[in-house]
Every structure is written in C-alpha cells, then in structure tokens.
Amino acid sequence: MSESNEIKKSIDDLKRKFSKKNIDLFDMIGSFGILIYTKKIFKSNKELSESLNLIFNIHLPEYIVKSRPLTLARISKIIFELNEDGTDFSNILNKTILIIKEKEKVLEEEKKEKNTPEAKKGKKNENEKLESWLKGL
C-alpha cells in the first residue's frame, strides 16, 4: 500500500472514530493517541501543538511540545478532567474533525504539487547528468 493510501486510510479511520455520537473516555483518549503519534498527519510537533491548542483552547509548554508522549499524557489528563466535570465532548470532537479535514486537504494539495513536473527543480544528480549526456549522443 502506498504512503498516500496509508495516510488517507488513517485520516478516514480517525474521522470515523471522532464522528461517533456516544464516544466514551477510553475511545477518545485512544483516538487522540493515534492522532498524536501518527507522524504522517502532523509531521512536526509544533504543527501538532498548534492544532491541539485550537481544539482544547490551551497552550502547551515548550518542553511538552518537544515530546509526543508528554503531549499525549497532557491531553489525556485534560480529557480525563473534562470527563469528571461532565463536559460534553461534542464541541471538542467537532473541532477535531474540522482540523482533520483541513489537514487532509493540505496533504492532498502537497501530493498534487509533488506530482507536477514543475515540482522537480534544483540541481541534477550525477545519474540525471549522465542520462542527459547519453541522450545527446
């Protein structure tokens, strides 16, 4: 399976998990765990942190942002505290789905840009130089 198909499948699975009407605490923490640890969706920790800030309206300290396990631990704690307060998860789930859909669009645009012939610019490596030289003969 190609990388783009794997990313598409991961995003579809996450959208389906976050779209459940009656999501329980363990499913929510597990789904955020998948979201946080999947580096194909959020390539940088900073990008992940910005998205989590939008979802939970929090600011994570820099030492937490640098580590995905610490990020998951903090988000799990926040989700657990929200559950104790009796807060409905629907607002968080809706924000999460919107961010995942936005990220999906960005990844599709990046994929299209990579596949365009104009995307291949820069210096030629030795094989390309040799190939062009041989074509000239």
PDB file of C-alpha atoms in Angstrom:
ATOM      1  CA  MET A   1       0.000   0.000   0.000  1.00  0.00           C
ATOM      2  CA  SER A   2       1.403   3.386  -0.948  1.00  0.00           C
ATOM      3  CA  GLU A   3       2.111   6.046   1.630  1.00  0.00           C
ATOM      4  CA  SER A   4      -0.671   8.323   0.378  1.00  0.00           C
ATOM      5  CA  ASN A   5      -3.188   5.470   0.680  1.00  0.00           C
ATOM      6  CA  GLU A   6      -1.993   4.769   4.227  1.00  0.00           C
ATOM      7  CA  ILE A   7      -2.417   8.431   5.174  1.00  0.00           C
ATOM      8  CA  LYS A   8      -5.874   8.522   3.576  1.00  0.00           C
ATOM      9  CA  LYS A   9      -6.881   5.365   5.470  1.00  0.00           C
ATOM     10  CA  SER A  10      -5.551   6.774   8.776  1.00  0.00           C
ATOM     11  CA  ILE A  11      -7.425  10.034   8.275  1.00  0.00           C
ATOM     12  CA  ASP A  12     -10.648   8.212   7.362  1.00  0.00           C
ATOM     13  CA  ASP A  13     -10.333   5.973  10.442  1.00  0.00           C
ATOM     14  CA  LEU A  14      -9.792   8.988  12.696  1.00  0.00           C
ATOM     15  CA  LYS A  15     -12.741  10.882  11.189  1.00  0.00           C
ATOM     16  CA  ARG A  16     -14.930   7.833  11.757  1.00  0.00           C
ATOM     17  CA  LYS A  17     -13.764   7.447  15.381  1.00  0.00           C
ATOM     18  CA  PHE A  18     -14.269  11.120  16.178  1.00  0.00           C
ATOM     19  CA  SER A  19     -17.689  11.125  14.477  1.00  0.00           C
ATOM     20  CA  LYS A  20     -19.205   8.631  16.914  1.00  0.00           C
ATOM     21  CA  LYS A  21     -22.195  10.022  18.791  1.00  0.00           C
ATOM     22  CA  ASN A  22     -21.524   8.213  22.059  1.00  0.00           C
ATOM     23  CA  ILE A  23     -17.753   8.193  22.350  1.00  0.00           C
ATOM     24  CA  ASP A  24     -16.522   7.121  25.756  1.00  0.00           C
ATOM     25  CA  LEU A  25     -13.460   8.283  27.651  1.00  0.00           C
ATOM     26  CA  PHE A  26     -11.200   5.418  26.576  1.00  0.00           C
ATOM     27  CA  ASP A  27     -12.107   5.709  22.891  1.00  0.00           C
ATOM     28  CA  MET A  28     -11.456   9.431  22.973  1.00  0.00           C
ATOM     29  CA  ILE A  29      -8.058   9.092  24.659  1.00  0.00           C
ATOM     30  CA  GLY A  30      -7.129   6.269  22.281  1.00  0.00           C
ATOM     31  CA  SER A  31      -8.193   8.247  19.232  1.00  0.00           C
ATOM     32  CA  PHE A  32      -6.148  11.246  20.334  1.00  0.00           C
ATOM     33  CA  GLY A  33      -3.242   8.868  20.936  1.00  0.00           C
ATOM     34  CA  ILE A  34      -3.441   7.712  17.333  1.00  0.00           C
ATOM     35  CA  LEU A  35      -3.747  11.301  16.138  1.00  0.00           C
ATOM     36  CA  ILE A  36      -0.738  12.433  18.176  1.00  0.00           C
ATOM     37  CA  TYR A  37       1.554   9.516  17.338  1.00  0.00           C
ATOM     38  CA  THR A  38       0.792   9.398  13.594  1.00  0.00           C
ATOM     39  CA  LYS A  39       3.631  11.476  12.178  1.00  0.00           C
ATOM     40  CA  LYS A  40       2.231  11.174   8.678  1.00  0.00           C
ATOM     41  CA  ILE A  41      -0.635  13.500   9.593  1.00  0.00           C
ATOM     42  CA  PHE A  42       1.199  16.039  11.756  1.00  0.00           C
ATOM     43  CA  LYS A  43       4.812  15.939  10.621  1.00  0.00           C
ATOM     44  CA  SER A  44       6.140  18.405  13.169  1.00  0.00           C
ATOM     45  CA  ASN A  45       5.443  18.652  16.859  1.00  0.00           C
ATOM     46  CA  LYS A  46       4.836  22.382  16.519  1.00  0.00           C
ATOM     47  CA  GLU A  47       2.107  21.784  13.950  1.00  0.00           C
ATOM     48  CA  LEU A  48       0.533  19.204  16.262  1.00  0.00           C
ATOM     49  CA  SER A  49       0.719  21.602  19.203  1.00  0.00           C
ATOM     50  CA  GLU A  50      -0.987  24.395  17.258  1.00  0.00           C
ATOM     51  CA  SER A  51      -3.840  22.070  16.322  1.00  0.00           C
ATOM     52  CA  LEU A  52      -4.258  20.860  19.906  1.00  0.00           C
ATOM     53  CA  ASN A  53      -4.259  24.477  21.088  1.00  0.00           C
ATOM     54  CA  LEU A  54      -7.176  25.171  18.748  1.00  0.00           C
ATOM     55  CA  ILE A  55      -9.087  22.092  19.878  1.00  0.00           C
ATOM     56  CA  PHE A  56      -8.672  22.423  23.640  1.00  0.00           C
ATOM     57  CA  ASN A  57      -8.021  26.189  23.961  1.00  0.00           C
ATOM     58  CA  ILE A  58      -4.800  25.555  25.874  1.00  0.00           C
ATOM     59  CA  HIS A  59      -1.157  26.474  25.487  1.00  0.00           C
ATOM     60  CA  LEU A  60       1.261  23.602  25.949  1.00  0.00           C
ATOM     61  CA  PRO A  61       4.704  24.449  27.368  1.00  0.00           C
ATOM     62  CA  GLU A  62       7.661  24.012  25.030  1.00  0.00           C
ATOM     63  CA  TYR A  63       9.094  21.023  26.915  1.00  0.00           C
ATOM     64  CA  ILE A  64       5.810  19.167  26.367  1.00  0.00           C
ATOM     65  CA  VAL A  65       5.585  20.141  22.701  1.00  0.00           C
ATOM     66  CA  LYS A  66       9.018  18.613  22.051  1.00  0.00           C
ATOM     67  CA  SER A  67       7.824  15.164  23.124  1.00  0.00           C
ATOM     68  CA  ARG A  68       4.804  13.378  21.676  1.00  0.00           C
ATOM     69  CA  PRO A  69       4.492  11.017  24.669  1.00  0.00           C
ATOM     70  CA  LEU A  70       4.359  14.019  27.013  1.00  0.00           C
ATOM     71  CA  THR A  71       1.867  15.696  24.700  1.00  0.00           C
ATOM     72  CA  LEU A  72      -0.376  12.621  24.806  1.00  0.00           C
ATOM     73  CA  ALA A  73      -0.062  12.434  28.593  1.00  0.00           C
ATOM     74  CA  ARG A  74      -1.130  16.075  28.973  1.00  0.00           C
ATOM     75  CA  ILE A  75      -4.028  15.724  26.529  1.00  0.00           C
ATOM     76  CA  SER A  76      -5.157  12.527  28.269  1.00  0.00           C
ATOM     77  CA  LYS A  77      -5.146  14.372  31.587  1.00  0.00           C
ATOM     78  CA  ILE A  78      -7.196  17.210  30.087  1.00  0.00           C
ATOM     79  CA  ILE A  79      -9.718  14.774  28.585  1.00  0.00           C
ATOM     80  CA  PHE A  80      -9.971  12.906  31.882  1.00  0.00           C
ATOM     81  CA  GLU A  81     -10.598  16.174  33.776  1.00  0.00           C
ATOM     82  CA  LEU A  82     -13.257  17.186  31.242  1.00  0.00           C
ATOM     83  CA  ASN A  83     -14.959  13.841  31.753  1.00  0.00           C
ATOM     84  CA  GLU A  84     -15.008  14.349  35.539  1.00  0.00           C
ATOM     85  CA  ASP A  85     -16.606  17.771  35.045  1.00  0.00           C
ATOM     86  CA  GLY A  86     -19.350  16.152  32.996  1.00  0.00           C
ATOM     87  CA  THR A  87     -18.462  18.259  29.983  1.00  0.00           C
ATOM     88  CA  ASP A  88     -19.921  17.116  26.716  1.00  0.00           C
ATOM     89  CA  PHE A  89     -17.217  16.064  24.298  1.00  0.00           C
ATOM     90  CA  SER A  90     -19.179  17.130  21.205  1.00  0.00           C
ATOM     91  CA  ASN A  91     -17.522  20.565  20.899  1.00  0.00           C
ATOM     92  CA  ILE A  92     -14.045  19.031  21.122  1.00  0.00           C
ATOM     93  CA  LEU A  93     -14.981  16.296  18.652  1.00  0.00           C
ATOM     94  CA  ASN A  94     -16.375  18.806  16.139  1.00  0.00           C
ATOM     95  CA  LYS A  95     -13.223  20.941  16.316  1.00  0.00           C
ATOM     96  CA  THR A  96     -11.080  17.836  15.914  1.00  0.00           C
ATOM     97  CA  ILE A  97     -12.989  16.673  12.837  1.00  0.00           C
ATOM     98  CA  LEU A  98     -12.668  20.134  11.258  1.00  0.00           C
ATOM     99  CA  ILE A  99      -8.916  20.193  11.847  1.00  0.00           C
ATOM    100  CA  ILE A 100      -8.510  16.671  10.460  1.00  0.00           C
ATOM    101  CA  LYS A 101     -10.473  17.635   7.336  1.00  0.00           C
ATOM    102  CA  GLU A 102      -8.331  20.762   6.875  1.00  0.00           C
ATOM    103  CA  LYS A 103      -5.188  18.694   7.281  1.00  0.00           C
ATOM    104  CA  GLU A 104      -6.492  16.189   4.745  1.00  0.00           C
ATOM    105  CA  LYS A 105      -6.959  18.990   2.187  1.00  0.00           C
ATOM    106  CA  VAL A 106      -3.450  20.306   2.830  1.00  0.00           C
ATOM    107  CA  LEU A 107      -1.938  16.831   2.415  1.00  0.00           C
ATOM    108  CA  GLU A 108      -3.836  16.317  -0.859  1.00  0.00           C
ATOM    109  CA  GLU A 109      -2.570  19.663  -2.186  1.00  0.00           C
ATOM    110  CA  GLU A 110       1.001  18.743  -1.224  1.00  0.00           C
ATOM    111  CA  LYS A 111       0.593  15.414  -3.015  1.00  0.00           C
ATOM    112  CA  LYS A 112      -0.620  17.172  -6.173  1.00  0.00           C
ATOM    113  CA  GLU A 113       2.291  19.612  -6.041  1.00  0.00           C
ATOM    114  CA  LYS A 114       4.787  16.750  -5.732  1.00  0.00           C
ATOM    115  CA  ASN A 115       3.349  15.005  -8.766  1.00  0.00           C
ATOM    116  CA  THR A 116       3.557  18.009 -11.075  1.00  0.00           C
ATOM    117  CA  PRO A 117       6.508  18.090 -13.486  1.00  0.00           C
ATOM    118  CA  GLU A 118       7.346  21.620 -12.316  1.00  0.00           C
ATOM    119  CA  ALA A 119       7.968  20.330  -8.802  1.00  0.00           C
ATOM    120  CA  LYS A 120      11.244  18.729  -9.824  1.00  0.00           C
ATOM    121  CA  LYS A 121      13.639  21.639  -9.769  1.00  0.00           C
ATOM    122  CA  GLY A 122      17.078  22.169  -8.448  1.00  0.00           C
ATOM    123  CA  LYS A 123      20.404  20.581  -9.137  1.00  0.00           C
ATOM    124  CA  LYS A 124      20.643  17.418 -11.138  1.00  0.00           C
ATOM    125  CA  ASN A 125      22.325  14.458  -9.535  1.00  0.00           C
ATOM    126  CA  GLU A 126      25.039  12.534 -11.344  1.00  0.00           C
ATOM    127  CA  ASN A 127      22.644   9.953 -12.812  1.00  0.00           C
ATOM    128  CA  GLU A 128      20.468  12.655 -14.358  1.00  0.00           C
ATOM    129  CA  LYS A 129      23.531  14.384 -15.822  1.00  0.00           C
ATOM    130  CA  LEU A 130      24.739  11.128 -17.331  1.00  0.00           C
ATOM    131  CA  GLU A 131      21.270  10.343 -18.689  1.00  0.00           C
ATOM    132  CA  SER A 132      21.008  13.737 -20.409  1.00  0.00           C
ATOM    133  CA  TRP A 133      24.517  13.348 -21.806  1.00  0.00           C
ATOM    134  CA  LEU A 134      23.683   9.897 -23.210  1.00  0.00           C
ATOM    135  CA  LYS A 135      20.504  11.216 -24.821  1.00  0.00           C
ATOM    136  CA  GLY A 136      22.647  13.774 -26.620  1.00  0.00           C
ATOM    137  CA  LEU A 137      24.676  11.018 -28.297  1.00  0.00           C
TER     138      LEU A 137
END
